[in-house]
Coordinates of C-alpha atoms and ligand atoms in Angstrom, one line a residue:
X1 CA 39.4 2.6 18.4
X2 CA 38.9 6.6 18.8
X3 CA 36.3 6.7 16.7
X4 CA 34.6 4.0 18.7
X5 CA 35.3 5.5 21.6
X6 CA 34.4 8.9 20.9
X7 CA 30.5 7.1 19.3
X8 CA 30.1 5.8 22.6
X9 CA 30.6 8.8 24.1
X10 CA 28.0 10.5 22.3
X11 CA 25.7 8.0 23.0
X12 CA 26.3 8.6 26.5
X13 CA 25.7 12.4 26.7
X14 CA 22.3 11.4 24.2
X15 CA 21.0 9.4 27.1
X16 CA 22.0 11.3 29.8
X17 CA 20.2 14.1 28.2
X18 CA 16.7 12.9 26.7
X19 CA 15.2 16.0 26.6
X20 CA 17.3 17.1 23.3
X21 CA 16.6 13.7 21.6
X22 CA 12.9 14.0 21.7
X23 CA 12.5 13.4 18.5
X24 CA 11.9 10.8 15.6
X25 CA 12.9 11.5 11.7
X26 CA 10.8 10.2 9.2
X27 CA 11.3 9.5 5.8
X28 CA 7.7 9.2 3.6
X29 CA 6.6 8.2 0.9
X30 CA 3.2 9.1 1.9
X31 CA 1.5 12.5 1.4
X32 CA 1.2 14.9 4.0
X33 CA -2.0 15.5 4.3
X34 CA -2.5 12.2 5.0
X35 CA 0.2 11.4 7.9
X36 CA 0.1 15.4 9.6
X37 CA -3.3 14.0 11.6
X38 CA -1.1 10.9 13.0
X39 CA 2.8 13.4 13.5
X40 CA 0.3 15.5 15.6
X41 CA -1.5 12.9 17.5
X42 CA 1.9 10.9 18.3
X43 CA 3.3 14.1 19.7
X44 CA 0.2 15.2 21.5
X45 CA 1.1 11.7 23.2
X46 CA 4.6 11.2 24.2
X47 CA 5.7 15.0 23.8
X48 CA 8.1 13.7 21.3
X49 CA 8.4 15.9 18.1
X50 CA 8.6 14.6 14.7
X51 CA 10.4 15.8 11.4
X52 CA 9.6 14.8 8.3
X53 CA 11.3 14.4 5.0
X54 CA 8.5 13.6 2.0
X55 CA 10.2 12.0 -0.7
X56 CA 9.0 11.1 -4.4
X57 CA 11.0 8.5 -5.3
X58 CA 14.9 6.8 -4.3
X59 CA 14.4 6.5 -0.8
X60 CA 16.0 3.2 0.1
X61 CA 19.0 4.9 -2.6
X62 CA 19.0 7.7 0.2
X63 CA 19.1 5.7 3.2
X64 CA 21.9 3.4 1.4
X65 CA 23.9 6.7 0.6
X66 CA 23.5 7.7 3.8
X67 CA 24.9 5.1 5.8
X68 CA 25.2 4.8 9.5
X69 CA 25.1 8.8 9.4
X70 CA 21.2 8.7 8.4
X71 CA 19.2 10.8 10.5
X72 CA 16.3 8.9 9.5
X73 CA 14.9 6.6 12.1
X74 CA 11.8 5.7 9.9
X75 CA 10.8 4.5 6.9
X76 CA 7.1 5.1 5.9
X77 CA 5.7 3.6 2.8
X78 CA 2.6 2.0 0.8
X79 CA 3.2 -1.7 -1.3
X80 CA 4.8 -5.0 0.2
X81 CA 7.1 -4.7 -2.6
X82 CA 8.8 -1.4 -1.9
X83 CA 9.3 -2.5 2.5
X84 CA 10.8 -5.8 0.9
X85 CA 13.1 -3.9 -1.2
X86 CA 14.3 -1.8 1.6
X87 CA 14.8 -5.2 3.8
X88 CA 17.2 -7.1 1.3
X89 CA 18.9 -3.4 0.7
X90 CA 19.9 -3.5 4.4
X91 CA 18.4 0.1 5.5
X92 CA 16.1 -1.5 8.1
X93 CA 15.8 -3.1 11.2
X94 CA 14.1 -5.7 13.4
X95 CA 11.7 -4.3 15.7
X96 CA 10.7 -6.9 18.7
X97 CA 7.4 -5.3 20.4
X98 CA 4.8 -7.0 21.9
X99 CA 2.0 -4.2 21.1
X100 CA 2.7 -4.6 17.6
X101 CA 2.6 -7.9 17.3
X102 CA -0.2 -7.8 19.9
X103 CA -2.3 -5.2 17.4
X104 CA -0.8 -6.5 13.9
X105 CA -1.4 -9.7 12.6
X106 CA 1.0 -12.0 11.3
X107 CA 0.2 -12.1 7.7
X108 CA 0.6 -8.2 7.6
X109 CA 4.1 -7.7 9.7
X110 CA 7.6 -9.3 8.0
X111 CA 7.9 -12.9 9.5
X112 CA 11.6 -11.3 10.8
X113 CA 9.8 -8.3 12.0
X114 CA 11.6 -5.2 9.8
X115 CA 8.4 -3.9 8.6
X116 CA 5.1 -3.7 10.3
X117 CA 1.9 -2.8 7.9
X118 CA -0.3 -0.4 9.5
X119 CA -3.2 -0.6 6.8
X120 CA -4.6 -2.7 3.8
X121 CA -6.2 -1.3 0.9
X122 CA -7.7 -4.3 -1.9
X123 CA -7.4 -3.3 -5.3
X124 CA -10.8 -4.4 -6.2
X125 CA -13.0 -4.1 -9.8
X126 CA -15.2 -0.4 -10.2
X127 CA -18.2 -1.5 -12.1
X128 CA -20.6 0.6 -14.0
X129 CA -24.1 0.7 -12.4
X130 CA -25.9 1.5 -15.6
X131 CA -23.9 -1.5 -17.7
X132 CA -23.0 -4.3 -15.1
X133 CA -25.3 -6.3 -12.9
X134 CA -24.5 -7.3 -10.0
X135 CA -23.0 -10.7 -9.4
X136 CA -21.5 -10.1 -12.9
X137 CA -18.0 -9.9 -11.4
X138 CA -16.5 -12.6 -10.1
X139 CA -12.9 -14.0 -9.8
X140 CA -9.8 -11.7 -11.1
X141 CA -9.1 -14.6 -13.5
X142 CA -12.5 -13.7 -15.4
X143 CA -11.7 -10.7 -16.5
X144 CA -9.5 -12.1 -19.1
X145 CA -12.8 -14.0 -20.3
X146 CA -13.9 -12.7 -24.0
X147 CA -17.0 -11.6 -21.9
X148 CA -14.9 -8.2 -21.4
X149 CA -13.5 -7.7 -24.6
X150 CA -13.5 -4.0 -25.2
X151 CA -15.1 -3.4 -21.6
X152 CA -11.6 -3.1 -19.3
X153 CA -9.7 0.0 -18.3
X154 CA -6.6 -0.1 -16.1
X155 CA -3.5 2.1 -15.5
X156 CA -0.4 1.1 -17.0
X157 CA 0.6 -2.4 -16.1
X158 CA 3.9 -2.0 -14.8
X159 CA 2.4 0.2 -11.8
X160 CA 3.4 -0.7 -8.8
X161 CA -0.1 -1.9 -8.1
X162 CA -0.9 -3.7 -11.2
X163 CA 2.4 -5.9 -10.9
X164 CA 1.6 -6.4 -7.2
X165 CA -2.2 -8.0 -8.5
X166 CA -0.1 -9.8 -11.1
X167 CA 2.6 -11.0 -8.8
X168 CA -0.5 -12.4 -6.9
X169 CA -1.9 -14.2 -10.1
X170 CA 1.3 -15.9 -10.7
X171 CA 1.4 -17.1 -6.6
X172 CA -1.4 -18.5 -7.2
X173 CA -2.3 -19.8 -10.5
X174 CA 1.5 -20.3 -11.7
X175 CA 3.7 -18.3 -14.4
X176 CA 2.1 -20.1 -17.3
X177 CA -1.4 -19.7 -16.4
X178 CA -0.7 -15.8 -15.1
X179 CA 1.2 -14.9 -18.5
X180 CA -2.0 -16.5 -20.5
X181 CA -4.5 -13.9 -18.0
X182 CA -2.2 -10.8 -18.8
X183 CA -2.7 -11.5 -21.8
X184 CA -6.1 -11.9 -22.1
X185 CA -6.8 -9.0 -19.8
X186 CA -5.0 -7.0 -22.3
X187 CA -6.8 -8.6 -25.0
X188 CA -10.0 -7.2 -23.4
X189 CA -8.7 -3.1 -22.6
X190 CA -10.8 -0.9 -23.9
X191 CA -8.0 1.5 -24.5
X192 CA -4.5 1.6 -24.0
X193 CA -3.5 2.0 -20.2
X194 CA -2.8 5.3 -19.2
X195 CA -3.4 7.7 -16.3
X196 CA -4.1 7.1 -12.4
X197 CA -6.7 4.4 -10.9
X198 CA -9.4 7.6 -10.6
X199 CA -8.9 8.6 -14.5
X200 CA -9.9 5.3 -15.3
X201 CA -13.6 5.7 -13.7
X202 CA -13.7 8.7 -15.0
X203 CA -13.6 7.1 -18.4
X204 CA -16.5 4.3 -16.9
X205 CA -18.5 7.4 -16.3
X206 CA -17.6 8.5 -20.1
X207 CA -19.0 5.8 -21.3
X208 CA -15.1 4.3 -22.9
X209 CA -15.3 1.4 -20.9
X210 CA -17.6 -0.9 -18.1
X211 CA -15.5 -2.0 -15.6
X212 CA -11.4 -0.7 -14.3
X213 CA -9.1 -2.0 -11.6
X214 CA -8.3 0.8 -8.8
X215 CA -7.6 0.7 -5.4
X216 CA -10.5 0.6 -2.4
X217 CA -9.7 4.3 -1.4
X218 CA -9.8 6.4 -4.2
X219 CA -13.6 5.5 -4.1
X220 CA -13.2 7.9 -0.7
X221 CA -11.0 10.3 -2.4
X222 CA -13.5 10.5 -5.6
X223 CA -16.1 11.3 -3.3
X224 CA -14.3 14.0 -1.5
X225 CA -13.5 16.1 -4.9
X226 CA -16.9 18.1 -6.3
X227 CA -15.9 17.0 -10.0
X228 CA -14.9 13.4 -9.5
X229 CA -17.8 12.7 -7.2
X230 CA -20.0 12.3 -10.3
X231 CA -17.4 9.7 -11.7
X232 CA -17.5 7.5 -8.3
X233 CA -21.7 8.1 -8.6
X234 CA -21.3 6.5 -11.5
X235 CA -19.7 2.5 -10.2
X236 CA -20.1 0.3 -7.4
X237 CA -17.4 -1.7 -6.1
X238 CA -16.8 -5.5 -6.5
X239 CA -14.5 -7.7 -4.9
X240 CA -13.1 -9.9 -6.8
X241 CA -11.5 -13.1 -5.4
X242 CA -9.2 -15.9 -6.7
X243 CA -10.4 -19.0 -8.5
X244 CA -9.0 -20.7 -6.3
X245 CA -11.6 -19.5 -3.2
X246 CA -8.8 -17.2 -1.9
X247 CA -10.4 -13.5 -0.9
X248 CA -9.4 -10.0 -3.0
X249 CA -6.0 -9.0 -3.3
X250 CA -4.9 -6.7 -0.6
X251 CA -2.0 -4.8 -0.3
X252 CA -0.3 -2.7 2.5
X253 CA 1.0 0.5 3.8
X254 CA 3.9 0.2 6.2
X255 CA 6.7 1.0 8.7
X256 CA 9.8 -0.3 9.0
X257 CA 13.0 1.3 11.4
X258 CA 15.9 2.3 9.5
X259 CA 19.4 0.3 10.3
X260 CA 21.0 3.0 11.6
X261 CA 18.0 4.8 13.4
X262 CA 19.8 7.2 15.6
X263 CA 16.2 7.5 17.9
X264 CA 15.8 4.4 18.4
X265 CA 13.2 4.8 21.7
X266 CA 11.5 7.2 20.1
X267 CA 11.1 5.3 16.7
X268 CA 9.8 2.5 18.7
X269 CA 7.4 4.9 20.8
X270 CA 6.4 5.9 16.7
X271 CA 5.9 2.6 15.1
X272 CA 3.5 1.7 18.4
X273 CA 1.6 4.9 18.0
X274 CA 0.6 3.9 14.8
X275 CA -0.7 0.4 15.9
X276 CA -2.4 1.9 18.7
X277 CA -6.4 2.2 18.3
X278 CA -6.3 6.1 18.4
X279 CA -3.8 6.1 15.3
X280 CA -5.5 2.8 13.7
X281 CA -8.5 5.1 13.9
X282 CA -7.2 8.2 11.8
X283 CA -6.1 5.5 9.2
X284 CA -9.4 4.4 8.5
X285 CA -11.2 7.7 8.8
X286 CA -8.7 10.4 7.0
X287 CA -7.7 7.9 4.2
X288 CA -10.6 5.1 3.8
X289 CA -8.0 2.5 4.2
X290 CA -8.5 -0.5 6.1
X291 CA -6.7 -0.4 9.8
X292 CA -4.5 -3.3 10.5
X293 CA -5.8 -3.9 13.8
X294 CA -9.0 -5.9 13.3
X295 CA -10.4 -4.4 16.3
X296 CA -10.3 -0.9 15.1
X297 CA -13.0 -1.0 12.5
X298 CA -13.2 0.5 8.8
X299 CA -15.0 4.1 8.3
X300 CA -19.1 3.6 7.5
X301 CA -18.1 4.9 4.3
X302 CA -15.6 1.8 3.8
X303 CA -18.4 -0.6 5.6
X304 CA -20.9 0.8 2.9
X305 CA -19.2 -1.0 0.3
X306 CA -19.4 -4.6 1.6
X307 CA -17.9 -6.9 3.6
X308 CA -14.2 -7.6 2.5
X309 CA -12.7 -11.4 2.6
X310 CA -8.6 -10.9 2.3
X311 CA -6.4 -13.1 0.7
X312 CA -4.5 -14.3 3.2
X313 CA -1.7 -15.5 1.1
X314 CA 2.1 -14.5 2.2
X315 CA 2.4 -10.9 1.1
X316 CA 5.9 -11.6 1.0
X317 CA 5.9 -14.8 -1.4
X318 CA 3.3 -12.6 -3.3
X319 CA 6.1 -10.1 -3.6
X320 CA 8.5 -13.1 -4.6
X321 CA 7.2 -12.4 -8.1
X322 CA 7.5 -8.7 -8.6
X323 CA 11.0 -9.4 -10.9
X324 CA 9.1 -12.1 -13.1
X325 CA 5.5 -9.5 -13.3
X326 CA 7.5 -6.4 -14.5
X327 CA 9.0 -9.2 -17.2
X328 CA 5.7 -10.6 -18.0
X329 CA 4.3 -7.6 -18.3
X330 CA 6.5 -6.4 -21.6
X331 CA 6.1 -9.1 -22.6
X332 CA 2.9 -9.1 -23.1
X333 CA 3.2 -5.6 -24.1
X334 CA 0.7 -4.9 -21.9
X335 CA 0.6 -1.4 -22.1
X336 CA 1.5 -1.1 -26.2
Ligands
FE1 FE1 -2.6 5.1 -4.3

């Protein structure tokens, strides 16, 4: 009862007093560079100051360690798959707000409204100019075709992303038929999987290999970088889609409120910033991602590389299958 009591009372003296609680705590899984442009717009805003923790790995660990004494109010991540995790974990909380639901559409916000995503990036096919025509790339469940044999580089197959694309094949296609693509993907590497989504256009560029899944933006990043802008000179883009007429697999990068968000206004305040057009904008420009908002559009360097369809599919029954990917995956020994 004291304890109660004496909560309350601090509560009290918090609203009474705004001007000390003018602030939101973020934990991120996203770089700096990237989120500093949006920190410094959102306080240039609503004059409230943020304070960011940047953590590698173990976050929803943290938040659970921490308990109702967190100081983190939210939660910023990339992949459906780690905002799901941190859902059934318990470190979140819903968010009802009209201007997000207003600016996000459904199929990229948590049907119970505990993460929002404020981007999509697709993890698409680079293709080698000089040894791939165009038109030659077609539906993801091609590339386990014999066509590629030898022609295929990817990062290791247990990555995040690469069980998110498979978690989408099995959605869609069914275990049986997924396990059978995996495998014939692998079947077709040109090497064994190993380094980022850039390393493996640099190895397109090297001549090892043709074609290599990676994400939408690191063709921005490449760019960017004096060295690996030879490498991204090097492909074009394709979007794959699924046999089934569904568009390229997309993916997202998030926000949710923690459970025991101790700024809650100004979390809120946060997680519309983002949504808003000015922050939608910075997305698309500083990181080549795709905004959320449909009517913010992409950068003309993300225009340049062709009209996206989406799958539209339930990101969250897509992340259904991340348990039974990561299995399917060693089996296959994908990456052996
Ligand atoms: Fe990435």
């Amino acid at each position: 009862m004291t304890v109660r009591t004496l909560t309350l009372a601090t509560s009290l003296v918090a609203l009474a007093a705004p001007a000390f609680a003018a602030e939101v705590n973020i934990y991120s899984y996203r770089q700096p560079e990237l989120i500093q442009p949006l920190l410094d717009g959102f306080t240039a805003e609503t004059g409230i100051d943020t304070n960011v923790a940047f953590i590698e790995k173990g976050l929803v660990e943290r938040l659970k360690a921490e308990g109702a004494r967190s100081p983190a109010d939210i939660i910023l991540t990339v992949d459906i798959s780690r905002l799901s995790e941190a859902k059934e974990a318990g470190v979140t909380q819903a968010v009802e707000s009209e201007t997000l639901n207003d600016h996000i559409p459904a199929a990229l916000r948590d049907t119970e409204n505990h993460w929002f995503g404020v981007t999509y990036r697709a993890r698409i096919v680079y293709a080698s100019k000089d040894r791939v025509a165009p038109g030659e790339v077609t539906t993801y469940e091609d590339l386990a075709d014999p066509k590629w044999k030898g022609r295929i580089c990817t990062r290791s197959g247990t990555h995040v992303y690469n069980i998110g694309l498979l978690s989408a094949v099995i959605e869609h296609d069914g275990a049986e038929a997924a396990e059978e693509w995996v495998t014939g993907v692998k079947a077709n590497l040109a090497k064994r999987p190993e380094g980022n989504d850039r390393s493996q256009v640099k190895s397109i560029w090297a001549g090892e290999c043709d074609i290599s899944l990676g994400n939408t933006y690191y063709m921005g990043a490449m760019l960017k970088d004096p060295e690996q802008a030879e490498w991204a000179n090097s492909v074009r883009i394709e979007f794959p889609t699924f046999a089934d007429g569904s568009g390229s697999h997309v993916n997202i990068s998030g926000v949710s409120m923690t459970a025991s968000a101790p700024n809650r206004d100004e979390a809120l305040a946060f997680m519309e910033y983002l949504a808003s057009p000015e922050a939608q904008a910075i997305y698309a420009n500083v990181n080549n991602e795709y905004p959320a908002d449909p009517e913010t559009p992409p950068s003309e360097l993300v225009s340049s590389w062709g009209k996206i369809v989406p799958d539209d599919t339930d990101l969250t029954a897509i992340a259904a299958h991340r348990g039974e990917a990561l299995k399917m995956m060693e089996r296959v020994n994908f990456d052996g």
